[in-house]
Amino acid sequence: MSATTLRPPATGRRAAWATALTAGTMLLGTTALLAAIETVSELDVFALPFVASAAVLAMAPGAPPARPGAVLVSYAVCTLVAAAVTTVVGPSVWTATAVAVASVVAMLALRAPHAPAAVCAAFIGLTGPGPMYPLQTVLPAVLIVLGVALLAGRLLPRYTYPPGSR
């Protein structure tokens, strides 16, 4: 018998608060780990697209944009396209616009929607962080976000990730 079976199930407002606090706990764990890794290493993993990804996974872990495959495919496609285009034409607001639009089209065509990946692509198009950015920043950050979500799915009683795992 687990501790959760000893309490009556939460209903109504109590259930909403419990779910909200669980999502907040998952997001806090993810952002704290991103911040700690950025603080102690040379990885620039604490960035808005990755915080947004963690928020999507925290708030709607069962939604299509939160699927692990959608997150991985979307970031891979979006960052590679953005890095290639930005290398060729240079960073600008127009490059950011073009790669954001191309990212949305690619994600929908691949059935891997994850809006924060389009934000990441726009950031690449705007700033031109270099061709190694996908490997040096995006990959570690995405693995951290997904790793914390998978761990939270095992540890937090009201959080199921990936969908269908319980």
mmCIF file with all atom_site columns, C-alpha atoms in Angstrom:
data_model
loop_
_atom_site.group_PDB
_atom_site.id
_atom_site.type_symbol
_atom_site.label_atom_id
_atom_site.label_alt_id
_atom_site.label_comp_id
_atom_site.label_asym_id
_atom_site.label_entity_id
_atom_site.label_seq_id
_atom_site.pdbx_PDB_ins_code
_atom_site.Cartn_x
_atom_site.Cartn_y
_atom_site.Cartn_z
_atom_site.occupancy
_atom_site.B_iso_or_equiv
_atom_site.pdbx_formal_charge
_atom_site.auth_seq_id
_atom_site.auth_comp_id
_atom_site.auth_asym_id
_atom_site.auth_atom_id
_atom_site.pdbx_PDB_model_num
ATOM 1   C CA . MET A 1 1   ? 0.000   0.000  0.000   1.00 0.00 ? 1   MET A CA 1
ATOM 2   C CA . SER A 1 2   ? 1.374   3.400  -0.930  1.00 0.00 ? 2   SER A CA 1
ATOM 3   C CA . ALA A 1 3   ? 0.954   6.715  0.809   1.00 0.00 ? 3   ALA A CA 1
ATOM 4   C CA . THR A 1 4   ? -1.398  7.852  -1.937  1.00 0.00 ? 4   THR A CA 1
ATOM 5   C CA . THR A 1 5   ? -3.820  5.022  -1.165  1.00 0.00 ? 5   THR A CA 1
ATOM 6   C CA . LEU A 1 6   ? -4.083  6.109  2.468   1.00 0.00 ? 6   LEU A CA 1
ATOM 7   C CA . ARG A 1 7   ? -5.632  9.465  1.605   1.00 0.00 ? 7   ARG A CA 1
ATOM 8   C CA . PRO A 1 8   ? -8.998  9.968  -0.017  1.00 0.00 ? 8   PRO A CA 1
ATOM 9   C CA . PRO A 1 9   ? -8.721  11.172 -3.619  1.00 0.00 ? 9   PRO A CA 1
ATOM 10  C CA . ALA A 1 10  ? -8.607  14.910 -4.070  1.00 0.00 ? 10  ALA A CA 1
ATOM 11  C CA . THR A 1 11  ? -11.648 16.395 -5.720  1.00 0.00 ? 11  THR A CA 1
ATOM 12  C CA . GLY A 1 12  ? -12.608 19.719 -7.207  1.00 0.00 ? 12  GLY A CA 1
ATOM 13  C CA . ARG A 1 13  ? -10.562 22.666 -6.103  1.00 0.00 ? 13  ARG A CA 1
ATOM 14  C CA . ARG A 1 14  ? -8.163  20.538 -4.065  1.00 0.00 ? 14  ARG A CA 1
ATOM 15  C CA . ALA A 1 15  ? -7.407  18.388 -7.096  1.00 0.00 ? 15  ALA A CA 1
ATOM 16  C CA . ALA A 1 16  ? -6.778  21.459 -9.244  1.00 0.00 ? 16  ALA A CA 1
ATOM 17  C CA . TRP A 1 17  ? -4.335  22.829 -6.678  1.00 0.00 ? 17  TRP A CA 1
ATOM 18  C CA . ALA A 1 18  ? -2.582  19.478 -6.349  1.00 0.00 ? 18  ALA A CA 1
ATOM 19  C CA . THR A 1 19  ? -2.179  19.241 -10.118 1.00 0.00 ? 19  THR A CA 1
ATOM 20  C CA . ALA A 1 20  ? -0.940  22.837 -10.339 1.00 0.00 ? 20  ALA A CA 1
ATOM 21  C CA . LEU A 1 21  ? 1.591   22.314 -7.555  1.00 0.00 ? 21  LEU A CA 1
ATOM 22  C CA . THR A 1 22  ? 2.810   19.109 -9.199  1.00 0.00 ? 22  THR A CA 1
ATOM 23  C CA . ALA A 1 23  ? 3.356   20.969 -12.487 1.00 0.00 ? 23  ALA A CA 1
ATOM 24  C CA . GLY A 1 24  ? 5.127   23.750 -10.606 1.00 0.00 ? 24  GLY A CA 1
ATOM 25  C CA . THR A 1 25  ? 7.359   21.217 -8.863  1.00 0.00 ? 25  THR A CA 1
ATOM 26  C CA . MET A 1 26  ? 8.310   19.621 -12.173 1.00 0.00 ? 26  MET A CA 1
ATOM 27  C CA . LEU A 1 27  ? 9.050   23.025 -13.727 1.00 0.00 ? 27  LEU A CA 1
ATOM 28  C CA . LEU A 1 28  ? 11.053  24.141 -10.686 1.00 0.00 ? 28  LEU A CA 1
ATOM 29  C CA . GLY A 1 29  ? 13.158  20.987 -10.852 1.00 0.00 ? 29  GLY A CA 1
ATOM 30  C CA . THR A 1 30  ? 13.848  21.444 -14.541 1.00 0.00 ? 30  THR A CA 1
ATOM 31  C CA . THR A 1 31  ? 14.685  25.143 -14.458 1.00 0.00 ? 31  THR A CA 1
ATOM 32  C CA . ALA A 1 32  ? 16.797  24.759 -11.307 1.00 0.00 ? 32  ALA A CA 1
ATOM 33  C CA . LEU A 1 33  ? 18.817  21.990 -12.974 1.00 0.00 ? 33  LEU A CA 1
ATOM 34  C CA . LEU A 1 34  ? 19.243  24.059 -16.162 1.00 0.00 ? 34  LEU A CA 1
ATOM 35  C CA . ALA A 1 35  ? 20.379  27.040 -14.058 1.00 0.00 ? 35  ALA A CA 1
ATOM 36  C CA . ALA A 1 36  ? 22.762  24.926 -11.966 1.00 0.00 ? 36  ALA A CA 1
ATOM 37  C CA . ILE A 1 37  ? 24.340  23.301 -15.007 1.00 0.00 ? 37  ILE A CA 1
ATOM 38  C CA . GLU A 1 38  ? 24.771  26.672 -16.689 1.00 0.00 ? 38  GLU A CA 1
ATOM 39  C CA . THR A 1 39  ? 26.313  28.100 -13.516 1.00 0.00 ? 39  THR A CA 1
ATOM 40  C CA . VAL A 1 40  ? 28.894  25.352 -13.050 1.00 0.00 ? 40  VAL A CA 1
ATOM 41  C CA . SER A 1 41  ? 29.688  24.574 -16.693 1.00 0.00 ? 41  SER A CA 1
ATOM 42  C CA . GLU A 1 42  ? 30.263  26.372 -19.950 1.00 0.00 ? 42  GLU A CA 1
ATOM 43  C CA . LEU A 1 43  ? 26.933  25.170 -21.343 1.00 0.00 ? 43  LEU A CA 1
ATOM 44  C CA . ASP A 1 44  ? 24.406  27.898 -22.137 1.00 0.00 ? 44  ASP A CA 1
ATOM 45  C CA . VAL A 1 45  ? 21.416  25.680 -21.406 1.00 0.00 ? 45  VAL A CA 1
ATOM 46  C CA . PHE A 1 46  ? 19.264  28.118 -19.438 1.00 0.00 ? 46  PHE A CA 1
ATOM 47  C CA . ALA A 1 47  ? 17.475  29.854 -22.297 1.00 0.00 ? 47  ALA A CA 1
ATOM 48  C CA . LEU A 1 48  ? 13.844  30.778 -22.882 1.00 0.00 ? 48  LEU A CA 1
ATOM 49  C CA . PRO A 1 49  ? 13.053  28.065 -25.464 1.00 0.00 ? 49  PRO A CA 1
ATOM 50  C CA . PHE A 1 50  ? 14.131  25.342 -23.032 1.00 0.00 ? 50  PHE A CA 1
ATOM 51  C CA . VAL A 1 51  ? 12.258  26.888 -20.113 1.00 0.00 ? 51  VAL A CA 1
ATOM 52  C CA . ALA A 1 52  ? 9.196   27.064 -22.395 1.00 0.00 ? 52  ALA A CA 1
ATOM 53  C CA . SER A 1 53  ? 9.655   23.394 -23.301 1.00 0.00 ? 53  SER A CA 1
ATOM 54  C CA . ALA A 1 54  ? 9.789   22.493 -19.627 1.00 0.00 ? 54  ALA A CA 1
ATOM 55  C CA . ALA A 1 55  ? 6.605   24.508 -19.053 1.00 0.00 ? 55  ALA A CA 1
ATOM 56  C CA . VAL A 1 56  ? 4.807   22.641 -21.861 1.00 0.00 ? 56  VAL A CA 1
ATOM 57  C CA . LEU A 1 57  ? 5.876   19.309 -20.393 1.00 0.00 ? 57  LEU A CA 1
ATOM 58  C CA . ALA A 1 58  ? 4.867   20.437 -16.891 1.00 0.00 ? 58  ALA A CA 1
ATOM 59  C CA . MET A 1 59  ? 1.431   21.789 -17.792 1.00 0.00 ? 59  MET A CA 1
ATOM 60  C CA . ALA A 1 60  ? 0.327   19.325 -20.464 1.00 0.00 ? 60  ALA A CA 1
ATOM 61  C CA . PRO A 1 61  ? 2.448   16.165 -20.279 1.00 0.00 ? 61  PRO A CA 1
ATOM 62  C CA . GLY A 1 62  ? -0.124  14.185 -22.260 1.00 0.00 ? 62  GLY A CA 1
ATOM 63  C CA . ALA A 1 63  ? -0.525  16.672 -25.111 1.00 0.00 ? 63  ALA A CA 1
ATOM 64  C CA . PRO A 1 64  ? 0.990   15.982 -28.553 1.00 0.00 ? 64  PRO A CA 1
ATOM 65  C CA . PRO A 1 65  ? 3.535   18.846 -28.239 1.00 0.00 ? 65  PRO A CA 1
ATOM 66  C CA . ALA A 1 66  ? 4.873   17.223 -25.052 1.00 0.00 ? 66  ALA A CA 1
ATOM 67  C CA . ARG A 1 67  ? 5.544   13.783 -26.560 1.00 0.00 ? 67  ARG A CA 1
ATOM 68  C CA . PRO A 1 68  ? 9.246   12.918 -26.263 1.00 0.00 ? 68  PRO A CA 1
ATOM 69  C CA . GLY A 1 69  ? 9.424   12.208 -29.993 1.00 0.00 ? 69  GLY A CA 1
ATOM 70  C CA . ALA A 1 70  ? 7.844   15.551 -30.852 1.00 0.00 ? 70  ALA A CA 1
ATOM 71  C CA . VAL A 1 71  ? 10.318  17.398 -28.640 1.00 0.00 ? 71  VAL A CA 1
ATOM 72  C CA . LEU A 1 72  ? 13.348  15.600 -30.053 1.00 0.00 ? 72  LEU A CA 1
ATOM 73  C CA . VAL A 1 73  ? 12.296  15.767 -33.714 1.00 0.00 ? 73  VAL A CA 1
ATOM 74  C CA . SER A 1 74  ? 11.162  19.390 -33.532 1.00 0.00 ? 74  SER A CA 1
ATOM 75  C CA . TYR A 1 75  ? 14.356  20.651 -31.949 1.00 0.00 ? 75  TYR A CA 1
ATOM 76  C CA . ALA A 1 76  ? 16.536  18.587 -34.297 1.00 0.00 ? 76  ALA A CA 1
ATOM 77  C CA . VAL A 1 77  ? 14.813  19.850 -37.434 1.00 0.00 ? 77  VAL A CA 1
ATOM 78  C CA . CYS A 1 78  ? 14.356  23.434 -36.298 1.00 0.00 ? 78  CYS A CA 1
ATOM 79  C CA . THR A 1 79  ? 17.888  23.981 -35.049 1.00 0.00 ? 79  THR A CA 1
ATOM 80  C CA . LEU A 1 80  ? 19.566  22.314 -38.000 1.00 0.00 ? 80  LEU A CA 1
ATOM 81  C CA . VAL A 1 81  ? 17.517  24.302 -40.517 1.00 0.00 ? 81  VAL A CA 1
ATOM 82  C CA . ALA A 1 82  ? 18.062  27.533 -38.579 1.00 0.00 ? 82  ALA A CA 1
ATOM 83  C CA . ALA A 1 83  ? 21.808  26.956 -38.217 1.00 0.00 ? 83  ALA A CA 1
ATOM 84  C CA . ALA A 1 84  ? 22.200  26.157 -41.928 1.00 0.00 ? 84  ALA A CA 1
ATOM 85  C CA . VAL A 1 85  ? 20.148  29.129 -43.142 1.00 0.00 ? 85  VAL A CA 1
ATOM 86  C CA . THR A 1 86  ? 21.789  31.537 -40.709 1.00 0.00 ? 86  THR A CA 1
ATOM 87  C CA . THR A 1 87  ? 25.262  30.364 -41.730 1.00 0.00 ? 87  THR A CA 1
ATOM 88  C CA . VAL A 1 88  ? 24.440  31.057 -45.377 1.00 0.00 ? 88  VAL A CA 1
ATOM 89  C CA . VAL A 1 89  ? 22.542  34.369 -45.146 1.00 0.00 ? 89  VAL A CA 1
ATOM 90  C CA . GLY A 1 90  ? 23.644  35.718 -41.765 1.00 0.00 ? 90  GLY A CA 1
ATOM 91  C CA . PRO A 1 91  ? 21.654  36.634 -38.690 1.00 0.00 ? 91  PRO A CA 1
ATOM 92  C CA . SER A 1 92  ? 18.890  39.224 -38.873 1.00 0.00 ? 92  SER A CA 1
ATOM 93  C CA . VAL A 1 93  ? 15.259  39.723 -37.962 1.00 0.00 ? 93  VAL A CA 1
ATOM 94  C CA . TRP A 1 94  ? 14.400  38.548 -41.483 1.00 0.00 ? 94  TRP A CA 1
ATOM 95  C CA . THR A 1 95  ? 16.408  35.365 -41.046 1.00 0.00 ? 95  THR A CA 1
ATOM 96  C CA . ALA A 1 96  ? 14.715  34.808 -37.688 1.00 0.00 ? 96  ALA A CA 1
ATOM 97  C CA . THR A 1 97  ? 11.325  35.282 -39.321 1.00 0.00 ? 97  THR A CA 1
ATOM 98  C CA . ALA A 1 98  ? 12.112  32.919 -42.183 1.00 0.00 ? 98  ALA A CA 1
ATOM 99  C CA . VAL A 1 99  ? 13.480  30.130 -39.999 1.00 0.00 ? 99  VAL A CA 1
ATOM 100 C CA . ALA A 1 100 ? 10.588  30.412 -37.526 1.00 0.00 ? 100 ALA A CA 1
ATOM 101 C CA . VAL A 1 101 ? 8.098   29.994 -40.377 1.00 0.00 ? 101 VAL A CA 1
ATOM 102 C CA . ALA A 1 102 ? 10.117  27.150 -41.927 1.00 0.00 ? 102 ALA A CA 1
ATOM 103 C CA . SER A 1 103 ? 10.261  25.497 -38.512 1.00 0.00 ? 103 SER A CA 1
ATOM 104 C CA . VAL A 1 104 ? 6.492   25.530 -38.051 1.00 0.00 ? 104 VAL A CA 1
ATOM 105 C CA . VAL A 1 105 ? 5.975   24.111 -41.535 1.00 0.00 ? 105 VAL A CA 1
ATOM 106 C CA . ALA A 1 106 ? 8.565   21.380 -40.930 1.00 0.00 ? 106 ALA A CA 1
ATOM 107 C CA . MET A 1 107 ? 7.175   20.436 -37.512 1.00 0.00 ? 107 MET A CA 1
ATOM 108 C CA . LEU A 1 108 ? 3.641   20.151 -38.833 1.00 0.00 ? 108 LEU A CA 1
ATOM 109 C CA . ALA A 1 109 ? 4.773   18.167 -41.894 1.00 0.00 ? 109 ALA A CA 1
ATOM 110 C CA . LEU A 1 110 ? 6.641   15.772 -39.592 1.00 0.00 ? 110 LEU A CA 1
ATOM 111 C CA . ARG A 1 111 ? 3.745   15.649 -37.109 1.00 0.00 ? 111 ARG A CA 1
ATOM 112 C CA . ALA A 1 112 ? 6.102   16.771 -34.360 1.00 0.00 ? 112 ALA A CA 1
ATOM 113 C CA . PRO A 1 113 ? 4.664   20.073 -33.107 1.00 0.00 ? 113 PRO A CA 1
ATOM 114 C CA . HIS A 1 114 ? 6.567   21.754 -30.293 1.00 0.00 ? 114 HIS A CA 1
ATOM 115 C CA . ALA A 1 115 ? 6.326   25.563 -30.414 1.00 0.00 ? 115 ALA A CA 1
ATOM 116 C CA . PRO A 1 116 ? 9.401   26.278 -28.257 1.00 0.00 ? 116 PRO A CA 1
ATOM 117 C CA . ALA A 1 117 ? 11.564  24.725 -30.988 1.00 0.00 ? 117 ALA A CA 1
ATOM 118 C CA . ALA A 1 118 ? 10.389  27.466 -33.373 1.00 0.00 ? 118 ALA A CA 1
ATOM 119 C CA . VAL A 1 119 ? 11.440  30.037 -30.769 1.00 0.00 ? 119 VAL A CA 1
ATOM 120 C CA . CYS A 1 120 ? 14.847  28.377 -30.624 1.00 0.00 ? 120 CYS A CA 1
ATOM 121 C CA . ALA A 1 121 ? 15.095  28.555 -34.421 1.00 0.00 ? 121 ALA A CA 1
ATOM 122 C CA . ALA A 1 122 ? 14.183  32.248 -34.375 1.00 0.00 ? 122 ALA A CA 1
ATOM 123 C CA . PHE A 1 123 ? 16.858  32.860 -31.730 1.00 0.00 ? 123 PHE A CA 1
ATOM 124 C CA . ILE A 1 124 ? 19.436  31.169 -33.950 1.00 0.00 ? 124 ILE A CA 1
ATOM 125 C CA . GLY A 1 125 ? 18.288  33.218 -36.946 1.00 0.00 ? 125 GLY A CA 1
ATOM 126 C CA . LEU A 1 126 ? 18.427  36.428 -34.946 1.00 0.00 ? 126 LEU A CA 1
ATOM 127 C CA . THR A 1 127 ? 21.757  35.964 -33.172 1.00 0.00 ? 127 THR A CA 1
ATOM 128 C CA . GLY A 1 128 ? 23.784  33.530 -35.292 1.00 0.00 ? 128 GLY A CA 1
ATOM 129 C CA . PRO A 1 129 ? 25.350  31.623 -32.378 1.00 0.00 ? 129 PRO A CA 1
ATOM 130 C CA . GLY A 1 130 ? 27.315  29.397 -34.756 1.00 0.00 ? 130 GLY A CA 1
ATOM 131 C CA . PRO A 1 131 ? 26.994  25.987 -36.384 1.00 0.00 ? 131 PRO A CA 1
ATOM 132 C CA . MET A 1 132 ? 27.895  24.109 -33.167 1.00 0.00 ? 132 MET A CA 1
ATOM 133 C CA . TYR A 1 133 ? 24.998  25.598 -31.195 1.00 0.00 ? 133 TYR A CA 1
ATOM 134 C CA . PRO A 1 134 ? 22.698  22.618 -31.891 1.00 0.00 ? 134 PRO A CA 1
ATOM 135 C CA . LEU A 1 135 ? 25.215  20.187 -30.391 1.00 0.00 ? 135 LEU A CA 1
ATOM 136 C CA . GLN A 1 136 ? 26.714  22.361 -27.678 1.00 0.00 ? 136 GLN A CA 1
ATOM 137 C CA . THR A 1 137 ? 23.535  23.946 -26.355 1.00 0.00 ? 137 THR A CA 1
ATOM 138 C CA . VAL A 1 138 ? 20.312  22.582 -27.804 1.00 0.00 ? 138 VAL A CA 1
ATOM 139 C CA . LEU A 1 139 ? 21.052  18.870 -27.423 1.00 0.00 ? 139 LEU A CA 1
ATOM 140 C CA . PRO A 1 140 ? 22.172  19.055 -23.759 1.00 0.00 ? 140 PRO A CA 1
ATOM 141 C CA . ALA A 1 141 ? 19.280  21.365 -22.840 1.00 0.00 ? 141 ALA A CA 1
ATOM 142 C CA . VAL A 1 142 ? 16.663  19.172 -24.503 1.00 0.00 ? 142 VAL A CA 1
ATOM 143 C CA . LEU A 1 143 ? 18.103  16.054 -22.870 1.00 0.00 ? 143 LEU A CA 1
ATOM 144 C CA . ILE A 1 144 ? 17.963  17.784 -19.471 1.00 0.00 ? 144 ILE A CA 1
ATOM 145 C CA . VAL A 1 145 ? 14.339  18.857 -19.992 1.00 0.00 ? 145 VAL A CA 1
ATOM 146 C CA . LEU A 1 146 ? 13.265  15.397 -21.139 1.00 0.00 ? 146 LEU A CA 1
ATOM 147 C CA . GLY A 1 147 ? 15.330  13.676 -18.459 1.00 0.00 ? 147 GLY A CA 1
ATOM 148 C CA . VAL A 1 148 ? 13.743  15.661 -15.652 1.00 0.00 ? 148 VAL A CA 1
ATOM 149 C CA . ALA A 1 149 ? 10.275  15.047 -17.105 1.00 0.00 ? 149 ALA A CA 1
ATOM 150 C CA . LEU A 1 150 ? 10.943  11.299 -17.262 1.00 0.00 ? 150 LEU A CA 1
ATOM 151 C CA . LEU A 1 151 ? 12.257  11.296 -13.693 1.00 0.00 ? 151 LEU A CA 1
ATOM 152 C CA . ALA A 1 152 ? 9.311   13.391 -12.492 1.00 0.00 ? 152 ALA A CA 1
ATOM 153 C CA . GLY A 1 153 ? 6.996   10.899 -14.197 1.00 0.00 ? 153 GLY A CA 1
ATOM 154 C CA . ARG A 1 154 ? 8.378   8.233  -11.875 1.00 0.00 ? 154 ARG A CA 1
ATOM 155 C CA . LEU A 1 155 ? 8.573   10.321 -8.698  1.00 0.00 ? 155 LEU A CA 1
ATOM 156 C CA . LEU A 1 156 ? 5.598   12.680 -8.677  1.00 0.00 ? 156 LEU A CA 1
ATOM 157 C CA . PRO A 1 157 ? 2.278   10.928 -8.009  1.00 0.00 ? 157 PRO A CA 1
ATOM 158 C CA . ARG A 1 158 ? 0.119   13.281 -10.105 1.00 0.00 ? 158 ARG A CA 1
ATOM 159 C CA . TYR A 1 159 ? 2.540   13.592 -13.022 1.00 0.00 ? 159 TYR A CA 1
ATOM 160 C CA . THR A 1 160 ? 2.567   10.990 -15.785 1.00 0.00 ? 160 THR A CA 1
ATOM 161 C CA . TYR A 1 161 ? 5.319   11.246 -18.353 1.00 0.00 ? 161 TYR A CA 1
ATOM 162 C CA . PRO A 1 162 ? 5.610   9.995  -20.979 1.00 0.00 ? 162 PRO A CA 1
ATOM 163 C CA . PRO A 1 163 ? 1.900   9.661  -21.665 1.00 0.00 ? 163 PRO A CA 1
ATOM 164 C CA . GLY A 1 164 ? 0.602   6.165  -21.024 1.00 0.00 ? 164 GLY A CA 1
ATOM 165 C CA . SER A 1 165 ? 3.523   5.177  -18.802 1.00 0.00 ? 165 SER A CA 1
ATOM 166 C CA . ARG A 1 166 ? 1.371   4.426  -15.731 1.00 0.00 ? 166 ARG A CA 1
#
